[in-house]
Amino acid sequence: MKKFNVGIIGATGMVGQRFATLLENHPWFNVVCLAASPRSAGKTYEEAVGSRWAMANPMPEALKNMIMLDATADISKVAEKVDFVFCAVDMKKDEIKALEEAYAKAEIPVVSNNSAHRFTDDVPMVVPEINPEHIEVIKSQRARLGTKRGFVAVKSNCSIQSYVPALHPLMKYGVSKVLACTYQAISGAGKTFETWPEMVDNLIPFIGGEEEKSEKEPLKVWGKVEGDVIVNASKPEITTQCLRVPVSDGHTAAVFVSFDQKPSKEEILKAWKEFAGVPQELELPSAPKQFLNYFEEDNRPQAKLDRNLEGGMAVSIGRLREDTQYDYKFVCLSHNTLRGAAGGAVLLAELLAAKGYFD
């Protein structure tokens, strides 16, 4: 695979910082450009981030002295440097939509961590192991935008990547009804315990917009490309509750599920163990070798013990048992800023690169 020059738009935020660490020494992607708000423009990356560096790993040496660009005003300068960009900006949703389309129209492919375009019907929202075929809609999107190379592709919300991967191999049994309660880490709000001391010894039973995303986004992921758009699936019925909990990283989900044709526990465990997707078949650099991992212990998975499994790109499952209201219940865990955010976007970019969408 040839090396691609990439930019990080929104590089100073927590997800942008995660992109910076993940892309250090990446075998395919070389970071040549960083951009953020006007107040960061003209500063070095180190100066722009200052004391807000939130990663356990140090800031990559190669990026410390890179001069920041203005994400909005310097699109033409970015276009001169990159083959594509990752986008993780903190702006209003309509502003993000306009910004990402402006990059696309400048013939810069955009791999976005943002939610703004997740329900644009010709923008693929991809979990690479689940719906890689959705990238085929990019051809229609380019026709709408009038571009040859430029497009927008997005990753899904971090919350659904804890439980949707576990449900996906079971869809063949007719998943009819799902209840998912998610217990979401503070890094999902771009926070640490140092910057959000109110979360210590606390739980907040509301995350704005999260339940709507968690109920609707799986239906797009499980939808189909029909003509020029992605048409959402009509089932399963999904209801969620999303809570913020005092955990640094890792979203946990308590999942209840019913089927049209109830499988045995052994069939479910076999489906999880044997499931692999296109990233595993292509051996993409960020793909976990074993995507779904089941723990037999009653007290697993735990965020502190299991969130970094396979570099934070695997999903952990435990406590599968029959339920009195639904057919089964179980617990899932994924790393929200790795699999759920920047890592999932990097894996999506690897899929797009392998399929020739950056050529």
Short mmCIF file of C-alpha atoms in Angstrom, two decimals, residues 104-304:
data_model
loop_
_atom_site.label_atom_id
_atom_site.label_comp_id
_atom_site.label_asym_id
_atom_site.label_seq_id
_atom_site.Cartn_x
_atom_site.Cartn_y
_atom_site.Cartn_z
CA ALA A 104 -15.17 17.51 -0.22
CA LYS A 105 -15.86 20.10 -2.92
CA ALA A 106 -12.19 21.08 -2.72
CA GLU A 107 -11.55 17.45 -3.77
CA ILE A 108 -10.42 16.42 -0.29
CA PRO A 109 -12.02 13.17 0.96
CA VAL A 110 -13.23 13.56 4.56
CA VAL A 111 -13.33 10.74 7.11
CA SER A 112 -15.41 12.24 9.88
CA ASN A 113 -15.81 11.54 13.57
CA ASN A 114 -18.63 14.09 13.75
CA SER A 115 -22.36 13.35 13.84
CA ALA A 116 -23.45 16.09 11.42
CA HIS A 117 -23.62 13.92 8.28
CA ARG A 118 -24.64 10.61 9.85
CA PHE A 119 -28.18 10.88 8.48
CA THR A 120 -27.31 12.38 5.10
CA ASP A 121 -28.67 9.57 2.94
CA ASP A 122 -25.75 9.40 0.50
CA VAL A 123 -23.06 9.62 3.19
CA PRO A 124 -21.92 6.16 4.34
CA MET A 125 -21.87 5.66 8.13
CA VAL A 126 -19.65 2.64 8.48
CA VAL A 127 -18.59 0.14 11.11
CA PRO A 128 -16.10 -1.63 8.81
CA GLU A 129 -16.82 -5.15 10.06
CA ILE A 130 -20.58 -4.68 9.69
CA ASN A 131 -21.51 -2.60 6.63
CA PRO A 132 -18.41 -2.05 4.45
CA GLU A 133 -20.54 -2.25 1.31
CA HIS A 134 -22.12 1.12 2.18
CA ILE A 135 -19.02 2.91 0.85
CA GLU A 136 -20.38 2.14 -2.64
CA VAL A 137 -22.82 5.06 -2.19
CA ILE A 138 -19.84 7.43 -2.43
CA LYS A 139 -20.20 7.33 -6.22
CA SER A 140 -23.69 8.86 -5.91
CA GLN A 141 -22.53 11.41 -3.35
CA ARG A 142 -19.73 12.55 -5.68
CA ALA A 143 -22.30 13.02 -8.44
CA ARG A 144 -24.42 15.19 -6.13
CA LEU A 145 -21.44 17.26 -4.98
CA GLY A 146 -19.94 17.50 -8.47
CA THR A 147 -16.60 16.09 -7.33
CA LYS A 148 -14.14 13.58 -8.74
CA ARG A 149 -12.24 12.69 -5.55
CA GLY A 150 -13.99 14.53 -2.75
CA PHE A 151 -16.59 12.91 -0.49
CA VAL A 152 -17.61 12.56 3.16
CA ALA A 153 -17.69 9.25 5.02
CA VAL A 154 -18.49 9.01 8.74
CA LYS A 155 -18.14 6.60 11.61
CA SER A 156 -21.11 5.88 13.84
CA ASN A 157 -21.74 7.06 17.39
CA CYS A 158 -19.44 5.62 20.05
CA SER A 159 -22.34 4.23 22.12
CA ILE A 160 -23.67 1.87 19.44
CA GLN A 161 -20.22 0.37 18.87
CA SER A 162 -20.44 -1.30 22.26
CA TYR A 163 -23.55 -3.37 21.49
CA VAL A 164 -24.33 -3.34 17.73
CA PRO A 165 -21.24 -5.47 16.89
CA ALA A 166 -22.49 -8.14 19.29
CA LEU A 167 -25.98 -8.12 17.77
CA HIS A 168 -24.80 -8.17 14.15
CA PRO A 169 -23.80 -11.88 13.90
CA LEU A 170 -27.16 -12.74 15.46
CA MET A 171 -29.26 -10.92 12.84
CA LYS A 172 -29.68 -14.21 10.96
CA TYR A 173 -31.98 -15.33 13.81
CA GLY A 174 -34.24 -12.31 13.28
CA VAL A 175 -33.38 -9.80 16.01
CA SER A 176 -36.80 -8.28 16.69
CA LYS A 177 -36.48 -6.17 19.83
CA VAL A 178 -33.53 -4.60 21.67
CA LEU A 179 -33.20 -2.69 24.91
CA ALA A 180 -29.75 -1.24 25.60
CA CYS A 181 -28.66 0.74 28.64
CA THR A 182 -25.27 2.34 28.07
CA TYR A 183 -22.88 3.46 30.80
CA GLN A 184 -20.61 5.95 29.09
CA ALA A 185 -17.14 7.19 30.02
CA ILE A 186 -16.35 10.85 30.61
CA SER A 187 -13.88 10.94 27.71
CA GLY A 188 -16.95 10.68 25.48
CA ALA A 189 -17.68 14.25 26.59
CA GLY A 190 -14.08 15.27 25.89
CA LYS A 191 -13.35 15.34 29.63
CA THR A 192 -10.94 13.91 32.18
CA PHE A 193 -11.42 13.73 35.94
CA GLU A 194 -9.05 16.71 36.24
CA THR A 195 -11.24 18.84 33.98
CA TRP A 196 -14.57 17.46 35.27
CA PRO A 197 -14.20 16.91 39.04
CA GLU A 198 -17.99 16.94 39.40
CA MET A 199 -18.05 13.47 37.85
CA VAL A 200 -16.02 11.90 40.67
CA ASP A 201 -18.40 9.76 42.77
CA ASN A 202 -21.26 10.73 40.49
CA LEU A 203 -23.59 9.47 37.76
CA ILE A 204 -25.60 11.63 35.35
CA PRO A 205 -28.71 9.92 33.87
CA PHE A 206 -28.81 12.04 30.71
CA ILE A 207 -26.49 12.67 27.75
CA GLY A 208 -27.98 15.15 25.28
CA GLY A 209 -28.99 13.55 21.97
CA GLU A 210 -27.37 10.24 22.81
CA GLU A 211 -30.48 8.11 23.15
CA GLU A 212 -31.85 9.27 19.80
CA LYS A 213 -28.52 8.42 18.13
CA SER A 214 -28.35 5.06 19.89
CA GLU A 215 -31.84 4.09 18.73
CA LYS A 216 -31.66 5.37 15.14
CA GLU A 217 -28.07 4.93 13.97
CA PRO A 218 -28.09 1.09 14.08
CA LEU A 219 -30.95 1.12 11.55
CA LYS A 220 -28.79 3.02 9.06
CA VAL A 221 -25.83 0.72 9.71
CA TRP A 222 -28.12 -2.27 9.03
CA GLY A 223 -29.73 -0.56 6.03
CA LYS A 224 -29.01 -1.12 2.33
CA VAL A 225 -27.75 0.93 -0.57
CA GLU A 226 -30.70 1.35 -2.94
CA GLY A 227 -30.10 3.49 -6.00
CA ASP A 228 -28.37 6.70 -4.96
CA VAL A 229 -29.02 6.50 -1.21
CA ILE A 230 -28.86 4.31 1.88
CA VAL A 231 -32.30 3.16 3.01
CA ASN A 232 -32.56 2.42 6.73
CA ALA A 233 -33.58 -0.98 8.04
CA SER A 234 -37.10 -1.09 9.51
CA LYS A 235 -36.20 -3.42 12.40
CA PRO A 236 -35.29 -4.33 15.06
CA GLU A 237 -37.17 -2.08 17.44
CA ILE A 238 -34.58 -0.42 19.67
CA THR A 239 -34.98 1.52 22.91
CA THR A 240 -32.08 2.90 24.96
CA GLN A 241 -31.09 4.74 28.11
CA CYS A 242 -27.68 6.46 28.15
CA LEU A 243 -25.94 7.38 31.41
CA ARG A 244 -22.65 9.17 32.09
CA VAL A 245 -20.60 7.28 34.68
CA PRO A 246 -17.32 7.99 36.53
CA VAL A 247 -15.10 5.95 34.20
CA SER A 248 -12.23 7.52 32.25
CA ASP A 249 -12.52 5.41 29.07
CA GLY A 250 -14.81 2.60 27.91
CA HIS A 251 -18.55 2.48 27.20
CA THR A 252 -20.41 -0.46 28.73
CA ALA A 253 -23.86 -1.60 27.57
CA ALA A 254 -26.42 -3.84 29.27
CA VAL A 255 -28.29 -5.44 26.37
CA PHE A 256 -31.63 -7.27 26.26
CA VAL A 257 -32.66 -8.92 22.99
CA SER A 258 -35.52 -10.95 21.52
CA PHE A 259 -35.56 -12.97 18.28
CA ASP A 260 -38.01 -14.21 15.68
CA GLN A 261 -36.24 -17.57 15.89
CA LYS A 262 -34.60 -17.90 19.30
CA PRO A 263 -31.10 -19.39 19.03
CA SER A 264 -29.51 -21.53 21.71
CA LYS A 265 -26.84 -20.07 23.98
CA GLU A 266 -24.31 -22.31 22.23
CA GLU A 267 -25.33 -20.93 18.82
CA ILE A 268 -24.87 -17.35 20.06
CA LEU A 269 -21.42 -18.06 21.50
CA LYS A 270 -20.40 -19.81 18.28
CA ALA A 271 -21.61 -16.87 16.17
CA TRP A 272 -19.58 -14.43 18.26
CA LYS A 273 -16.44 -16.53 18.21
CA GLU A 274 -16.51 -17.17 14.47
CA PHE A 275 -17.50 -13.69 13.33
CA ALA A 276 -15.00 -11.77 11.21
CA GLY A 277 -15.49 -8.99 8.70
CA VAL A 278 -13.76 -7.42 5.73
CA PRO A 279 -11.12 -5.69 7.91
CA GLN A 280 -10.00 -9.08 9.20
CA GLU A 281 -10.06 -10.62 5.72
CA LEU A 282 -7.98 -7.72 4.33
CA GLU A 283 -5.74 -7.66 7.43
CA LEU A 284 -6.11 -3.90 7.73
CA PRO A 285 -3.47 -2.40 10.04
CA SER A 286 -5.89 -1.31 12.79
CA ALA A 287 -8.23 -4.33 12.59
CA PRO A 288 -8.40 -6.57 15.67
CA LYS A 289 -7.63 -10.20 14.90
CA GLN A 290 -10.58 -11.32 17.06
CA PHE A 291 -13.29 -8.66 16.82
CA LEU A 292 -15.73 -10.11 19.40
CA ASN A 293 -14.38 -11.62 22.61
CA TYR A 294 -16.56 -13.47 25.14
CA PHE A 295 -15.55 -13.69 28.80
CA GLU A 296 -16.84 -16.64 30.85
CA GLU A 297 -16.20 -14.92 34.19
CA ASP A 298 -19.29 -13.41 35.86
CA ASN A 299 -17.44 -10.17 36.66
CA ARG A 300 -16.22 -9.40 33.12
CA PRO A 301 -15.93 -7.41 30.96
CA GLN A 302 -14.67 -4.54 33.09
CA ALA A 303 -13.69 -1.17 31.66
CA LYS A 304 -10.41 -0.96 33.57
#
